[in-house]
PDB file of N, CA and C in Angstrom:
ATOM      1  N   MET A   1     -98.970 -11.781-102.617  1.00 69.00           N
ATOM      2  CA  MET A   1     -98.983 -12.647-102.887  1.00 69.00           C
ATOM      3  C   MET A   1    -100.406 -13.276-104.397  1.00 69.00           C
ATOM      4  N   GLY A   2     -99.604 -14.054-104.285  1.00 82.00           N
ATOM      5  CA  GLY A   2    -100.567 -14.512-106.131  1.00 82.00           C
ATOM      6  C   GLY A   2    -101.827 -15.478-105.669  1.00 82.00           C
ATOM      7  N   ASP A   3    -102.525 -15.598-107.303  1.00 90.00           N
ATOM      8  CA  ASP A   3    -103.518 -15.990-107.276  1.00 90.00           C
ATOM      9  C   ASP A   3    -103.496 -17.212-107.572  1.00 90.00           C
ATOM     10  N   VAL A   4    -103.989 -18.827-106.264  1.00 90.00           N
ATOM     11  CA  VAL A   4    -104.318 -19.507-106.553  1.00 90.00           C
ATOM     12  C   VAL A   4    -104.792 -20.264-107.003  1.00 90.00           C
ATOM     13  N   ILE A   5    -103.895 -21.048-107.714  1.00 90.00           N
ATOM     14  CA  ILE A   5    -104.556 -21.537-109.146  1.00 90.00           C
ATOM     15  C   ILE A   5    -104.705 -23.565-109.211  1.00 90.00           C
ATOM     16  N   ASN A   6    -106.041 -24.176-109.881  1.00 95.00           N
ATOM     17  CA  ASN A   6    -105.776 -25.299-109.325  1.00 95.00           C
ATOM     18  C   ASN A   6    -104.955 -26.014-110.345  1.00 95.00           C
ATOM     19  N   LEU A   7    -103.911 -26.215-110.630  1.00 95.00           N
ATOM     20  CA  LEU A   7    -103.143 -27.447-111.322  1.00 95.00           C
ATOM     21  C   LEU A   7    -103.951 -27.985-112.599  1.00 95.00           C
ATOM     22  N   ARG A   8    -104.819 -29.014-111.290  1.00 96.00           N
ATOM     23  CA  ARG A   8    -105.442 -29.767-112.524  1.00 96.00           C
ATOM     24  C   ARG A   8    -106.125 -29.301-113.344  1.00 96.00           C
ATOM     25  N   GLN A   9    -106.703 -28.183-113.865  1.00 96.00           N
ATOM     26  CA  GLN A   9    -107.919 -27.568-114.105  1.00 96.00           C
ATOM     27  C   GLN A   9    -106.812 -26.593-114.889  1.00 96.00           C
ATOM     28  N   ALA A  10    -105.570 -26.243-115.093  1.00 95.00           N
ATOM     29  CA  ALA A  10    -104.598 -25.664-116.032  1.00 95.00           C
ATOM     30  C   ALA A  10    -104.074 -26.699-116.494  1.00 95.00           C
ATOM     31  N   ARG A  11    -104.186 -28.365-116.386  1.00 97.00           N
ATOM     32  CA  ARG A  11    -103.418 -28.358-117.013  1.00 97.00           C
ATOM     33  C   ARG A  11    -104.889 -28.917-118.044  1.00 97.00           C
ATOM     34  N   LYS A  12    -105.479 -29.628-118.365  1.00 97.00           N
ATOM     35  CA  LYS A  12    -107.070 -29.891-118.737  1.00 97.00           C
ATOM     36  C   LYS A  12    -107.153 -28.874-119.748  1.00 97.00           C
ATOM     37  N   ALA A  13    -107.401 -27.158-118.799  1.00 97.00           N
ATOM     38  CA  ALA A  13    -107.750 -26.388-119.798  1.00 97.00           C
ATOM     39  C   ALA A  13    -106.151 -26.266-121.314  1.00 97.00           C
ATOM     40  N   ARG A  14    -105.355 -26.142-121.037  1.00 97.00           N
ATOM     41  CA  ARG A  14    -103.774 -26.807-121.370  1.00 97.00           C
ATOM     42  C   ARG A  14    -104.333 -27.607-122.535  1.00 97.00           C
ATOM     43  N   ASP A  15    -104.654 -28.652-122.760  1.00 98.00           N
ATOM     44  CA  ASP A  15    -104.703 -30.461-122.849  1.00 98.00           C
ATOM     45  C   ASP A  15    -105.822 -30.097-123.904  1.00 98.00           C
ATOM     46  N   ARG A  16    -107.007 -28.884-124.247  1.00 98.00           N
ATOM     47  CA  ARG A  16    -108.259 -28.893-124.414  1.00 98.00           C
ATOM     48  C   ARG A  16    -107.523 -27.808-125.258  1.00 98.00           C
ATOM     49  N   ARG A  17    -106.598 -26.496-125.195  1.00 98.00           N
ATOM     50  CA  ARG A  17    -106.395 -25.151-126.321  1.00 98.00           C
ATOM     51  C   ARG A  17    -105.481 -26.452-127.282  1.00 98.00           C
ATOM     52  N   VAL A  18    -105.318 -27.114-126.718  1.00 98.00           N
ATOM     53  CA  VAL A  18    -104.022 -27.959-128.013  1.00 98.00           C
ATOM     54  C   VAL A  18    -105.160 -28.897-128.956  1.00 98.00           C
ATOM     55  N   ALA A  19    -106.011 -29.348-128.176  1.00 97.00           N
ATOM     56  CA  ALA A  19    -106.986 -30.099-129.312  1.00 97.00           C
ATOM     57  C   ALA A  19    -107.832 -29.827-130.147  1.00 97.00           C
ATOM     58  N   GLU A  20    -108.196 -28.320-129.370  1.00 97.00           N
ATOM     59  CA  GLU A  20    -108.947 -27.141-130.729  1.00 97.00           C
ATOM     60  C   GLU A  20    -107.462 -26.388-131.143  1.00 97.00           C
ATOM     61  N   GLN A  21    -106.557 -26.932-131.056  1.00 97.00           N
ATOM     62  CA  GLN A  21    -105.681 -26.338-132.314  1.00 97.00           C
ATOM     63  C   GLN A  21    -105.456 -27.996-133.594  1.00 97.00           C
ATOM     64  N   ALA A  22    -105.113 -28.530-132.811  1.00 96.00           N
ATOM     65  CA  ALA A  22    -104.747 -29.530-133.764  1.00 96.00           C
ATOM     66  C   ALA A  22    -106.502 -30.102-134.388  1.00 96.00           C
ATOM     67  N   ALA A  23    -107.433 -29.603-134.027  1.00 95.00           N
ATOM     68  CA  ALA A  23    -108.695 -29.560-134.942  1.00 95.00           C
ATOM     69  C   ALA A  23    -108.624 -29.023-136.099  1.00 95.00           C
ATOM     70  N   ALA A  24    -108.369 -27.422-135.490  1.00 93.00           N
ATOM     71  CA  ALA A  24    -108.639 -27.196-136.411  1.00 93.00           C
ATOM     72  C   ALA A  24    -107.866 -27.265-138.089  1.00 93.00           C
ATOM     73  N   GLU A  25    -106.709 -27.479-137.080  1.00 91.00           N
ATOM     74  CA  GLU A  25    -105.629 -27.709-138.169  1.00 91.00           C
ATOM     75  C   GLU A  25    -106.327 -29.536-139.015  1.00 91.00           C
ATOM     76  N   ALA A  26    -106.980 -30.128-139.349  1.00 91.00           N
ATOM     77  CA  ALA A  26    -107.910 -31.015-138.834  1.00 91.00           C
ATOM     78  C   ALA A  26    -108.231 -30.433-140.157  1.00 91.00           C
ATOM     79  N   ARG A  27    -109.352 -29.803-140.005  1.00 88.00           N
ATOM     80  CA  ARG A  27    -110.441 -29.538-140.128  1.00 88.00           C
ATOM     81  C   ARG A  27    -109.538 -28.505-141.183  1.00 88.00           C
ATOM     82  N   ALA A  28    -108.849 -27.929-141.591  1.00 85.00           N
ATOM     83  CA  ALA A  28    -108.439 -26.853-142.912  1.00 85.00           C
ATOM     84  C   ALA A  28    -107.970 -28.156-144.015  1.00 85.00           C
ATOM     85  N   LEU A  29    -107.194 -29.032-142.627  1.00 82.00           N
ATOM     86  CA  LEU A  29    -106.895 -29.886-144.076  1.00 82.00           C
ATOM     87  C   LEU A  29    -107.102 -30.473-144.699  1.00 82.00           C
ATOM     88  N   HIS A  30    -108.590 -31.216-143.895  1.00 85.00           N
ATOM     89  CA  HIS A  30    -109.403 -32.292-145.109  1.00 85.00           C
ATOM     90  C   HIS A  30    -110.969 -31.915-144.593  1.00 85.00           C
ATOM     91  N   GLY A  31    -110.589 -30.448-144.366  1.00 86.00           N
ATOM     92  CA  GLY A  31    -112.532 -29.968-144.638  1.00 86.00           C
ATOM     93  C   GLY A  31    -112.524 -29.472-145.470  1.00 86.00           C
ATOM     94  N   ARG A  32    -112.709 -30.028-146.804  1.00 85.00           N
ATOM     95  CA  ARG A  32    -112.866 -29.353-148.485  1.00 85.00           C
ATOM     96  C   ARG A  32    -113.773 -30.151-148.871  1.00 85.00           C
ATOM     97  N   THR A  33    -114.159 -29.176-150.336  1.00 87.00           N
ATOM     98  CA  THR A  33    -115.480 -30.159-151.270  1.00 87.00           C
ATOM     99  C   THR A  33    -113.764 -30.950-152.103  1.00 87.00           C
ATOM    100  N   LYS A  34    -114.586 -31.755-152.862  1.00 90.00           N
ATOM    101  CA  LYS A  34    -113.861 -32.516-153.613  1.00 90.00           C
ATOM    102  C   LYS A  34    -113.313 -31.347-154.847  1.00 90.00           C
ATOM    103  N   ALA A  35    -114.629 -30.079-155.549  1.00 93.00           N
ATOM    104  CA  ALA A  35    -114.080 -29.239-156.123  1.00 93.00           C
ATOM    105  C   ALA A  35    -112.941 -28.813-155.734  1.00 93.00           C
ATOM    106  N   GLN A  36    -113.064 -27.923-154.489  1.00 90.00           N
ATOM    107  CA  GLN A  36    -111.962 -27.879-154.279  1.00 90.00           C
ATOM    108  C   GLN A  36    -110.272 -29.008-153.964  1.00 90.00           C
ATOM    109  N   ARG A  37    -110.201 -29.634-153.516  1.00 88.00           N
ATOM    110  CA  ARG A  37    -108.845 -30.328-153.537  1.00 88.00           C
ATOM    111  C   ARG A  37    -108.384 -30.874-155.350  1.00 88.00           C
ATOM    112  N   LYS A  38    -109.921 -30.640-156.064  1.00 95.00           N
ATOM    113  CA  LYS A  38    -108.934 -30.905-157.458  1.00 95.00           C
ATOM    114  C   LYS A  38    -108.293 -29.758-157.665  1.00 95.00           C
ATOM    115  N   LEU A  39    -109.020 -28.276-157.753  1.00 95.00           N
ATOM    116  CA  LEU A  39    -108.354 -26.959-158.243  1.00 95.00           C
ATOM    117  C   LEU A  39    -106.828 -27.232-156.748  1.00 95.00           C
ATOM    118  N   GLU A  40    -106.710 -27.802-156.111  1.00 93.00           N
ATOM    119  CA  GLU A  40    -105.489 -27.526-155.384  1.00 93.00           C
ATOM    120  C   GLU A  40    -104.330 -28.255-156.219  1.00 93.00           C
ATOM    121  N   LYS A  41    -104.942 -29.682-156.227  1.00 95.00           N
ATOM    122  CA  LYS A  41    -104.144 -30.972-157.084  1.00 95.00           C
ATOM    123  C   LYS A  41    -103.762 -30.016-158.537  1.00 95.00           C
ATOM    124  N   ALA A  42    -104.289 -29.409-158.931  1.00 97.00           N
ATOM    125  CA  ALA A  42    -104.244 -29.054-160.684  1.00 97.00           C
ATOM    126  C   ALA A  42    -103.453 -27.959-160.200  1.00 97.00           C
ATOM    127  N   GLU A  43    -103.270 -26.751-159.631  1.00 97.00           N
ATOM    128  CA  GLU A  43    -102.306 -26.342-159.157  1.00 97.00           C
ATOM    129  C   GLU A  43    -101.251 -26.213-158.066  1.00 97.00           C
ATOM    130  N   ALA A  44    -100.781 -27.328-157.735  1.00 96.00           N
ATOM    131  CA  ALA A  44    -100.090 -27.982-157.518  1.00 96.00           C
ATOM    132  C   ALA A  44     -99.526 -28.456-158.536  1.00 96.00           C
ATOM    133  N   GLU A  45    -100.304 -29.581-159.762  1.00 97.00           N
ATOM    134  CA  GLU A  45     -99.412 -29.943-161.065  1.00 97.00           C
ATOM    135  C   GLU A  45     -98.754 -28.800-161.728  1.00 97.00           C
ATOM    136  N   LYS A  46     -99.465 -27.595-161.700  1.00 97.00           N
ATOM    137  CA  LYS A  46     -99.082 -26.965-162.830  1.00 97.00           C
ATOM    138  C   LYS A  46     -97.827 -25.815-162.171  1.00 97.00           C
ATOM    139  N   LEU A  47     -98.074 -25.597-160.838  1.00 96.00           N
ATOM    140  CA  LEU A  47     -96.055 -25.137-160.238  1.00 96.00           C
ATOM    141  C   LEU A  47     -95.012 -26.370-160.509  1.00 96.00           C
ATOM    142  N   ALA A  48     -95.473 -27.170-160.488  1.00 95.00           N
ATOM    143  CA  ALA A  48     -94.454 -28.303-160.187  1.00 95.00           C
ATOM    144  C   ALA A  48     -93.860 -28.077-161.794  1.00 95.00           C
ATOM    145  N   ARG A  49     -94.880 -28.356-162.664  1.00 94.00           N
ATOM    146  CA  ARG A  49     -94.757 -28.275-164.344  1.00 94.00           C
ATOM    147  C   ARG A  49     -93.310 -27.220-164.983  1.00 94.00           C
ATOM    148  N   ALA A  50     -93.504 -26.321-164.306  1.00 93.00           N
ATOM    149  CA  ALA A  50     -92.953 -24.500-164.170  1.00 93.00           C
ATOM    150  C   ALA A  50     -91.653 -24.803-164.281  1.00 93.00           C
ATOM    151  N   VAL A  51     -91.874 -25.834-162.614  1.00 92.00           N
ATOM    152  CA  VAL A  51     -90.727 -25.441-162.087  1.00 92.00           C
ATOM    153  C   VAL A  51     -89.948 -26.380-162.972  1.00 92.00           C
ATOM    154  N   ASP A  52     -90.423 -27.799-163.289  1.00 89.00           N
ATOM    155  CA  ASP A  52     -89.184 -28.664-163.646  1.00 89.00           C
ATOM    156  C   ASP A  52     -88.840 -27.944-165.367  1.00 89.00           C
ATOM    157  N   GLN A  53     -89.860 -27.195-166.152  1.00 89.00           N
ATOM    158  CA  GLN A  53     -89.420 -26.782-167.502  1.00 89.00           C
ATOM    159  C   GLN A  53     -88.866 -25.587-167.545  1.00 89.00           C
ATOM    160  N   SER A  54     -88.649 -25.498-165.788  1.00 86.00           N
ATOM    161  CA  SER A  54     -88.308 -23.261-166.343  1.00 86.00           C
ATOM    162  C   SER A  54     -86.110 -24.345-165.958  1.00 86.00           C
ATOM    163  N   LYS A  55     -85.512 -25.452-165.287  1.00 83.00           N
ATOM    164  CA  LYS A  55     -84.983 -26.070-164.923  1.00 83.00           C
ATOM    165  C   LYS A  55     -83.867 -25.947-166.456  1.00 83.00           C
ATOM    166  N   LEU A  56     -82.572 -25.508-166.153  1.00 81.00           N
ATOM    167  CA  LEU A  56     -81.255 -25.950-167.074  1.00 81.00           C
ATOM    168  C   LEU A  56     -80.635 -26.851-166.817  1.00 81.00           C
ATOM    169  N   GLU A  57     -80.176 -27.710-168.052  1.00 81.00           N
ATOM    170  CA  GLU A  57     -79.577 -28.699-168.117  1.00 81.00           C
ATOM    171  C   GLU A  57     -78.168 -28.456-168.549  1.00 81.00           C
ATOM    172  N   ARG A  58     -77.342 -29.238-167.578  1.00 78.00           N
ATOM    173  CA  ARG A  58     -75.928 -29.035-167.348  1.00 78.00           C
ATOM    174  C   ARG A  58     -75.355 -30.217-168.431  1.00 78.00           C
ATOM    175  N   PRO A  59     -74.367 -29.428-169.485  1.00 73.00           N
ATOM    176  CA  PRO A  59     -73.757 -31.067-170.469  1.00 73.00           C
ATOM    177  C   PRO A  59     -73.174 -31.538-169.096  1.00 73.00           C
ATOM    178  N   ASP A  60     -72.563 -33.016-169.275  1.00 72.00           N
ATOM    179  CA  ASP A  60     -72.250 -33.816-167.722  1.00 72.00           C
ATOM    180  C   ASP A  60     -70.728 -33.762-168.558  1.00 72.00           C
ATOM    181  N   THR A  61     -70.051 -33.295-166.914  1.00 61.00           N
ATOM    182  CA  THR A  61     -68.896 -33.089-167.010  1.00 61.00           C
ATOM    183  C   THR A  61     -67.742 -33.837-166.689  1.00 61.00           C
TER     184      THR A  61
END
C-alpha cells in the first residue's frame, strides 16, 4: 500500500514551486543593471538592422 500524503500540504508545496519559478523568471527579466539592459537593447537593434538590410525587394507585379 502507498504512503499517505496530506493533500493540503502537497498543494501548498506545488504552489510554492510554481511561485518560485515565476519569481526566478521575473528576476532574470528585471534583475539586470542599466548597462546590461542598454547592451541588450543595442544588440537587438543591431540585429534588426542587419535583418532589414539583407531583405530583398521585389518589384511590384
